[in-house]
């Protein structure tokens, strides 16, 4: 969605020597061994191809002065492999590029403000959907030779979350009621350093992460002590711990009574020279200053926030569910992340699994008449 920030992990190998085998190994390790190897393999192998395809659609990945793709390092990856458009707006830029590609194709029919409430199953096969127009409540039915679910996650159900308001888990219900299998639904990723206090307006709560990448902001407990080294050996001024490790460390400090006044940890950039702060934060530093936060003098409180659904609908490496004619893709599926998602792997998963699902649907077309839309 347009809320996705930062980077897209893909083994282009332009910043340093890299290949999909290494990306596969990093992802499996980061998942704590709980990812589905077949799904991971399918995604990392197709990643370079699909990223370049998106570029042809108009997604302008950042490049170095010598023309190579800019590739950043992210915790959990052993290589600098994360491409981006704008480190704070990669999702929005990617969405815009893909939308332009859709608008150029006259064969694609776009429906706005439709709520799908059920997948229609006939003789064991998905043959379409039913729902309603949200503005006037008129019922709608859509016949299709295949149905692909790409509805995202469910983290909006948590009080503290970084999701768009439609991430309420509709796709899981649709899929399970149609007969698909859900797996590891207890696996939810929490973003470790989401903003907690003081209250800020016009600031994305998860925006601190890229600045910590650049500047190595320190995490301190309520006693003003660094603590990450106790949990995974993270060195002061470095940002190497994966998200699950940092989340656990913050929760443990709070449980031990060493949390900040509002129940989190302090994020500290005071050791960074002011000119480097201004260079890294750009106009954001002015937004913070207008609301009383001076990063040369002040710390902010951060705490974990529900961020991404790791479990989901079981699919094979062609994105088929166990219901013929029903496919799923993106955050909705199980398989890529296991117990922990590496930064940068989300948009890769969305783009590649969407591509694979589309290919499968096109290849297996024929279960019913070509797609048609009608008002019931």
Short mmCIF file of C-alpha atoms in Angstrom, two decimals:
data_model
loop_
_atom_site.label_atom_id
_atom_site.label_comp_id
_atom_site.label_asym_id
_atom_site.label_seq_id
_atom_site.Cartn_x
_atom_site.Cartn_y
_atom_site.Cartn_z
CA UNK A 1 0.00 0.00 0.00
CA UNK A 2 1.00 3.65 0.00
CA UNK A 3 1.91 3.22 3.67
CA UNK A 4 4.83 0.91 2.82
CA UNK A 5 8.12 2.68 3.42
CA UNK A 6 11.76 2.01 2.91
CA UNK A 7 13.06 -0.83 0.78
CA UNK A 8 12.53 -3.91 -1.39
CA UNK A 9 14.94 -6.82 -0.89
CA UNK A 10 16.13 -8.38 -4.13
CA UNK A 11 19.40 -10.07 -5.10
CA UNK A 12 20.36 -7.87 -8.05
CA UNK A 13 24.00 -8.03 -7.02
CA UNK A 14 24.79 -4.50 -8.17
CA UNK A 15 25.95 -3.05 -4.83
CA UNK A 16 27.99 -6.14 -3.97
CA UNK A 17 28.19 -9.76 -5.08
CA UNK A 18 24.85 -11.40 -4.35
CA UNK A 19 22.49 -14.06 -5.70
CA UNK A 20 19.08 -15.58 -4.89
CA UNK A 21 20.71 -18.50 -3.03
CA UNK A 22 22.13 -16.09 -0.43
CA UNK A 23 18.82 -14.23 -0.21
CA UNK A 24 17.13 -17.61 0.35
CA UNK A 25 19.54 -18.52 3.16
CA UNK A 26 19.12 -15.14 4.88
CA UNK A 27 15.32 -15.35 4.68
CA UNK A 28 15.19 -18.90 6.06
CA UNK A 29 17.51 -17.94 8.92
CA UNK A 30 15.51 -14.80 9.65
CA UNK A 31 12.29 -16.85 9.75
CA UNK A 32 13.79 -18.87 12.60
CA UNK A 33 13.55 -21.90 10.33
CA UNK A 34 9.75 -21.70 10.07
CA UNK A 35 9.30 -20.37 6.52
CA UNK A 36 8.20 -22.69 3.70
CA UNK A 37 11.35 -23.28 1.61
CA UNK A 38 9.35 -23.76 -1.61
CA UNK A 39 7.60 -20.40 -1.22
CA UNK A 40 10.81 -18.58 -0.26
CA UNK A 41 12.60 -20.14 -3.22
CA UNK A 42 9.86 -19.10 -5.65
CA UNK A 43 9.97 -15.49 -4.42
CA UNK A 44 13.71 -14.89 -4.19
CA UNK A 45 14.36 -16.54 -7.57
CA UNK A 46 11.83 -14.34 -9.38
CA UNK A 47 12.64 -11.19 -7.38
CA UNK A 48 15.22 -9.63 -9.75
CA UNK A 49 13.03 -10.24 -12.80
CA UNK A 50 9.91 -8.75 -11.23
CA UNK A 51 11.71 -5.71 -9.80
CA UNK A 52 13.01 -4.87 -13.27
CA UNK A 53 9.54 -5.47 -14.71
CA UNK A 54 8.09 -2.97 -12.23
CA UNK A 55 10.72 -0.49 -13.38
CA UNK A 56 9.45 -0.83 -16.95
CA UNK A 57 5.98 0.05 -15.64
CA UNK A 58 7.37 3.32 -14.31
CA UNK A 59 8.57 2.46 -10.79
CA UNK A 60 11.78 4.46 -10.70
CA UNK A 61 14.16 2.64 -8.36
CA UNK A 62 16.91 4.93 -7.11
CA UNK A 63 20.24 4.66 -8.88
CA UNK A 64 23.84 5.52 -8.05
CA UNK A 65 25.77 8.17 -10.04
CA UNK A 66 27.27 5.40 -12.19
CA UNK A 67 23.81 4.12 -13.15
CA UNK A 68 23.55 1.05 -10.92
CA UNK A 69 20.54 0.41 -8.70
CA UNK A 70 21.06 1.81 -5.21
CA UNK A 71 20.93 -1.09 -2.75
CA UNK A 72 20.85 -0.53 1.00
CA UNK A 73 21.62 -2.87 3.88
CA UNK A 74 18.85 -3.96 6.26
CA UNK A 75 19.15 -6.01 9.48
CA UNK A 76 18.98 -9.77 8.91
CA UNK A 77 20.33 -9.55 5.36
CA UNK A 78 23.98 -10.47 4.82
CA UNK A 79 24.21 -8.28 1.72
CA UNK A 80 23.23 -4.75 0.73
CA UNK A 81 20.33 -5.81 -1.51
CA UNK A 82 17.42 -3.50 -0.75
CA UNK A 83 16.32 -1.24 -3.60
CA UNK A 84 14.07 1.76 -3.02
CA UNK A 85 12.47 4.75 -4.70
CA UNK A 86 12.33 7.09 -1.74
CA UNK A 87 13.36 5.63 1.60
CA UNK A 88 10.13 6.98 3.16
CA UNK A 89 7.73 6.48 0.24
CA UNK A 90 8.70 3.37 -1.70
CA UNK A 91 5.22 1.89 -1.30
CA UNK A 92 3.49 4.96 -2.65
CA UNK A 93 5.85 5.25 -5.60
CA UNK A 94 5.50 1.54 -6.41
CA UNK A 95 1.70 1.71 -6.21
CA UNK A 96 1.67 4.75 -8.51
CA UNK A 97 3.77 2.97 -11.13
CA UNK A 98 1.60 -0.12 -11.12
CA UNK A 99 -1.60 1.93 -11.30
CA UNK A 100 -0.31 3.69 -14.40
CA UNK A 101 0.32 0.31 -16.02
CA UNK A 102 -3.25 -0.78 -15.23
CA UNK A 103 -4.75 2.42 -16.63
CA UNK A 104 -2.93 1.86 -19.91
CA UNK A 105 -4.48 -1.60 -20.41
CA UNK A 106 -8.01 -1.33 -21.80
CA UNK A 107 -8.67 -5.02 -21.06
CA UNK A 108 -8.49 -4.46 -17.32
CA UNK A 109 -11.82 -3.50 -15.75
CA UNK A 110 -11.46 -1.64 -12.46
CA UNK A 111 -14.26 -1.64 -9.90
CA UNK A 112 -14.27 0.93 -7.11
CA UNK A 113 -15.78 0.67 -3.64
CA UNK A 114 -16.90 -2.95 -3.95
CA UNK A 115 -17.06 -5.06 -0.79
CA UNK A 116 -16.71 -8.78 -1.53
CA UNK A 117 -18.49 -10.91 1.04
CA UNK A 118 -18.28 -14.45 -0.34
CA UNK A 119 -16.40 -16.59 -2.84
CA UNK A 120 -18.81 -18.67 -4.91
CA UNK A 121 -17.95 -22.37 -5.04
CA UNK A 122 -19.61 -24.69 -7.56
CA UNK A 123 -18.72 -28.36 -7.82
CA UNK A 124 -15.72 -27.75 -5.59
CA UNK A 125 -14.26 -24.92 -7.68
CA UNK A 126 -14.15 -21.16 -7.16
CA UNK A 127 -16.20 -19.61 -9.98
CA UNK A 128 -16.56 -16.01 -8.80
CA UNK A 129 -17.59 -13.78 -5.95
CA UNK A 130 -20.57 -11.88 -4.60
CA UNK A 131 -20.67 -8.64 -2.68
CA UNK A 132 -22.13 -5.15 -2.82
CA UNK A 133 -21.43 -1.60 -3.91
CA UNK A 134 -20.47 0.27 -0.77
CA UNK A 135 -21.97 3.61 -1.78
CA UNK A 136 -25.50 2.41 -2.57
CA UNK A 137 -25.51 -1.16 -1.16
CA UNK A 138 -26.55 -2.70 -4.48
CA UNK A 139 -25.54 -6.38 -4.69
CA UNK A 140 -22.88 -7.36 -7.22
CA UNK A 141 -21.76 -10.73 -8.55
CA UNK A 142 -18.57 -11.39 -10.50
CA UNK A 143 -18.04 -14.57 -12.51
CA UNK A 144 -14.43 -15.63 -13.07
CA UNK A 145 -12.39 -18.57 -14.25
CA UNK A 146 -10.08 -17.96 -11.27
CA UNK A 147 -10.24 -15.80 -8.13
CA UNK A 148 -7.04 -14.28 -6.74
CA UNK A 149 -7.17 -12.87 -3.22
CA UNK A 150 -4.75 -10.01 -2.58
CA UNK A 151 -6.34 -8.36 0.44
CA UNK A 152 -3.34 -7.87 2.73
CA UNK A 153 -3.13 -8.56 6.44
CA UNK A 154 -5.13 -8.02 9.61
CA UNK A 155 -3.03 -5.86 11.93
CA UNK A 156 -5.71 -3.16 12.05
CA UNK A 157 -7.37 -5.34 14.69
CA UNK A 158 -4.62 -4.38 17.16
CA UNK A 159 -4.92 -1.15 19.15
CA UNK A 160 -1.37 -0.07 18.23
CA UNK A 161 -0.81 -0.80 14.56
CA UNK A 162 0.86 0.62 11.46
CA UNK A 163 -1.74 -0.65 8.98
CA UNK A 164 -4.10 1.09 6.62
CA UNK A 165 -7.67 1.01 7.89
CA UNK A 166 -8.76 -1.77 5.52
CA UNK A 167 -6.27 -4.32 6.88
CA UNK A 168 -8.93 -6.11 8.92
CA UNK A 169 -8.46 -9.68 7.73
CA UNK A 170 -11.33 -9.92 5.20
CA UNK A 171 -9.30 -12.16 2.90
CA UNK A 172 -8.65 -14.77 5.57
CA UNK A 173 -12.37 -15.11 6.25
CA UNK A 174 -13.22 -15.29 2.54
CA UNK A 175 -10.59 -17.95 1.93
CA UNK A 176 -11.37 -20.14 4.94
CA UNK A 177 -15.12 -20.01 4.38
CA UNK A 178 -14.45 -21.12 0.79
CA UNK A 179 -12.48 -24.12 2.05
CA UNK A 180 -8.87 -22.90 2.00
CA UNK A 181 -6.48 -23.70 4.84
CA UNK A 182 -5.02 -21.09 7.20
CA UNK A 183 -1.67 -21.74 8.84
CA UNK A 184 0.33 -20.14 11.70
CA UNK A 185 -2.23 -17.42 12.32
CA UNK A 186 -0.63 -16.69 15.70
CA UNK A 187 2.45 -15.34 13.92
CA UNK A 188 2.24 -11.54 13.82
CA UNK A 189 5.24 -9.26 13.40
CA UNK A 190 5.57 -6.23 15.63
CA UNK A 191 7.56 -3.23 14.46
CA UNK A 192 9.95 -2.62 17.38
CA UNK A 193 10.60 1.13 17.37
CA UNK A 194 7.22 2.63 16.53
CA UNK A 195 6.65 6.09 18.00
CA UNK A 196 5.08 6.16 21.45
CA UNK A 197 5.63 9.58 23.09
CA UNK A 198 5.40 12.58 22.90
CA UNK A 199 2.29 12.85 20.71
CA UNK A 200 3.21 13.95 17.19
CA UNK A 201 1.01 15.10 14.29
CA UNK A 202 1.88 14.37 10.66
CA UNK A 203 4.48 11.75 11.52
CA UNK A 204 4.23 8.07 10.53
CA UNK A 205 4.76 6.10 13.77
CA UNK A 206 7.22 3.73 12.09
CA UNK A 207 9.29 6.43 10.41
CA UNK A 208 12.17 6.15 12.92
CA UNK A 209 13.57 2.97 11.38
CA UNK A 210 15.31 4.37 8.27
CA UNK A 211 16.91 7.12 10.33
CA UNK A 212 18.24 4.56 12.77
CA UNK A 213 19.65 2.67 9.77
CA UNK A 214 21.51 5.79 8.68
CA UNK A 215 22.59 7.18 12.03
CA UNK A 216 22.68 4.27 14.46
CA UNK A 217 20.32 5.77 17.03
CA UNK A 218 20.75 4.19 20.45
CA UNK A 219 18.01 2.33 22.33
CA UNK A 220 17.99 3.05 26.07
CA UNK A 221 15.78 1.68 28.83
CA UNK A 222 14.01 3.81 31.42
CA UNK A 223 17.22 3.98 33.44
CA UNK A 224 19.09 5.49 30.51
CA UNK A 225 21.05 2.28 29.89
CA UNK A 226 21.74 0.64 26.53
CA UNK A 227 20.39 -2.89 26.59
CA UNK A 228 20.46 -4.42 23.09
CA UNK A 229 23.91 -5.92 23.68
CA UNK A 230 22.48 -8.08 26.48
CA UNK A 231 19.98 -9.74 24.14
CA UNK A 232 21.87 -10.21 20.89
CA UNK A 233 25.22 -8.47 21.14
CA UNK A 234 24.20 -5.41 19.13
CA UNK A 235 27.03 -2.87 19.32
CA UNK A 236 26.30 0.71 20.37
CA UNK A 237 25.75 2.92 17.34
CA UNK A 238 24.99 -0.03 15.06
CA UNK A 239 21.62 -1.40 13.95
CA UNK A 240 21.99 -5.11 13.29
CA UNK A 241 19.26 -6.86 15.29
CA UNK A 242 16.25 -8.23 13.40
CA UNK A 243 12.81 -6.93 14.27
CA UNK A 244 11.74 -9.86 16.41
CA UNK A 245 14.94 -9.60 18.47
CA UNK A 246 14.50 -5.88 19.12
CA UNK A 247 10.81 -6.26 19.92
CA UNK A 248 11.55 -9.00 22.46
CA UNK A 249 14.32 -6.96 24.04
CA UNK A 250 12.08 -3.92 24.55
CA UNK A 251 9.26 -6.04 25.99
CA UNK A 252 11.68 -7.77 28.37
CA UNK A 253 13.02 -4.43 29.65
CA UNK A 254 9.48 -3.18 30.25
CA UNK A 255 8.50 -6.42 32.01
CA UNK A 256 11.55 -6.09 34.26
CA UNK A 257 10.43 -2.61 35.34
CA UNK A 258 13.05 -0.82 33.28
CA UNK A 259 10.67 0.69 30.73
CA UNK A 260 10.15 4.38 29.99
CA UNK A 261 7.30 6.33 31.62
CA UNK A 262 4.86 5.35 28.84
CA UNK A 263 5.92 1.70 28.60
CA UNK A 264 8.61 1.54 25.96
CA UNK A 265 12.25 2.46 25.35
CA UNK A 266 14.06 5.68 24.57
CA UNK A 267 15.41 6.30 21.06
CA UNK A 268 18.43 8.57 21.32
CA UNK A 269 20.12 10.53 18.52
CA UNK A 270 21.83 13.08 20.81
CA UNK A 271 25.29 11.70 20.04
CA UNK A 272 24.88 12.51 16.32
CA UNK A 273 26.29 15.89 15.17
CA UNK A 274 23.56 18.37 14.27
CA UNK A 275 24.66 18.68 10.64
CA UNK A 276 24.37 14.91 10.17
CA UNK A 277 20.93 14.92 11.77
CA UNK A 278 19.75 17.62 9.40
CA UNK A 279 21.23 15.83 6.39
CA UNK A 280 19.59 12.51 7.28
CA UNK A 281 16.20 13.77 8.47
CA UNK A 282 15.74 16.50 5.88
CA UNK A 283 12.41 18.34 6.30
CA UNK A 284 11.30 15.89 8.99
CA UNK A 285 13.59 17.53 11.51
CA UNK A 286 11.67 20.77 11.04
CA UNK A 287 8.33 19.00 11.57
CA UNK A 288 9.69 17.56 14.82
CA UNK A 289 11.07 20.93 15.95
CA UNK A 290 7.71 22.61 15.33
CA UNK A 291 6.18 20.12 17.76
CA UNK A 292 8.78 20.65 20.45
CA UNK A 293 11.21 17.80 19.72
CA UNK A 294 14.86 18.82 19.36
CA UNK A 295 16.80 15.66 18.51
CA UNK A 296 20.09 17.26 19.57
CA UNK A 297 18.71 17.47 23.14
CA UNK A 298 15.62 15.26 23.37
CA UNK A 299 14.94 11.55 23.27
CA UNK A 300 11.63 10.06 22.11
CA UNK A 301 9.85 7.02 23.46
CA UNK A 302 9.26 4.08 21.11
CA UNK A 303 7.54 0.72 21.58
CA UNK A 304 6.53 -2.29 19.45
CA UNK A 305 3.47 -1.94 17.23
CA UNK A 306 1.56 -4.59 15.23
CA UNK A 307 2.99 -4.31 11.72
CA UNK A 308 2.65 -7.38 9.51
CA UNK A 309 0.85 -10.71 9.37
CA UNK A 310 3.32 -13.58 9.06
CA UNK A 311 0.93 -16.53 8.96
CA UNK A 312 -1.86 -16.82 6.44
CA UNK A 313 -3.47 -18.88 3.72
CA UNK A 314 -1.60 -22.03 2.70
CA UNK A 315 -0.61 -21.98 -0.97
CA UNK A 316 1.75 -23.95 -3.18
CA UNK A 317 4.57 -22.34 -5.14
CA UNK A 318 2.11 -21.46 -7.91
CA UNK A 319 -0.05 -19.58 -5.36
CA UNK A 320 -2.89 -22.12 -5.52
CA UNK A 321 -4.90 -22.79 -2.38
CA UNK A 322 -6.40 -26.24 -1.84
CA UNK A 323 -9.62 -24.96 -3.46
CA UNK A 324 -9.41 -25.29 -7.26
CA UNK A 325 -9.65 -21.91 -8.96
CA UNK A 326 -8.80 -19.99 -5.78
CA UNK A 327 -5.38 -18.37 -5.48
CA UNK A 328 -3.84 -15.98 -2.97
CA UNK A 329 -0.87 -13.62 -2.87
CA UNK A 330 0.98 -11.03 -0.84
CA UNK A 331 0.68 -10.58 2.92
CA UNK A 332 -2.40 -12.81 2.87
CA UNK A 333 -0.38 -16.00 2.36
CA UNK A 334 1.71 -18.16 4.66
CA UNK A 335 5.18 -19.23 3.65
CA UNK A 336 7.71 -16.45 3.12
CA UNK A 337 8.41 -15.28 6.66
CA UNK A 338 7.87 -17.98 9.27
CA UNK A 339 8.28 -16.44 12.72
CA UNK A 340 9.95 -13.21 11.57
CA UNK A 341 9.97 -11.07 8.42
CA UNK A 342 13.19 -9.45 7.30
CA UNK A 343 12.95 -5.78 6.42
CA UNK A 344 12.53 -5.39 2.66
CA UNK A 345 10.92 -8.76 2.02
CA UNK A 346 7.30 -7.55 2.11
CA UNK A 347 7.05 -5.68 -1.19
CA UNK A 348 9.17 -8.38 -2.84
CA UNK A 349 6.63 -10.95 -1.67
CA UNK A 350 3.70 -8.84 -2.86
CA UNK A 351 5.08 -8.19 -6.34
CA UNK A 352 6.42 -11.68 -7.01
CA UNK A 353 3.50 -13.68 -5.62
CA UNK A 354 1.08 -11.42 -7.47
CA UNK A 355 3.00 -12.09 -10.67
CA UNK A 356 3.00 -15.85 -10.07
CA UNK A 357 -0.71 -15.93 -9.17
CA UNK A 358 -1.55 -14.04 -12.35
CA UNK A 359 0.49 -16.44 -14.45
CA UNK A 360 -1.17 -19.44 -12.84
CA UNK A 361 -4.66 -18.02 -13.34
CA UNK A 362 -3.93 -17.26 -16.99
CA UNK A 363 -2.45 -20.70 -17.58
CA UNK A 364 -5.33 -22.56 -15.94
CA UNK A 365 -8.14 -20.42 -17.30
CA UNK A 366 -11.17 -22.40 -18.37
CA UNK A 367 -13.04 -23.49 -15.26
CA UNK A 368 -15.98 -21.28 -16.22
CA UNK A 369 -16.84 -18.53 -18.67
CA UNK A 370 -14.45 -15.59 -19.03
CA UNK A 371 -14.84 -13.00 -16.29
CA UNK A 372 -18.04 -11.04 -16.41
CA UNK A 373 -19.52 -8.48 -14.07
CA UNK A 374 -23.21 -7.93 -13.55
CA UNK A 375 -25.52 -6.44 -10.96
CA UNK A 376 -27.53 -9.14 -9.26
#
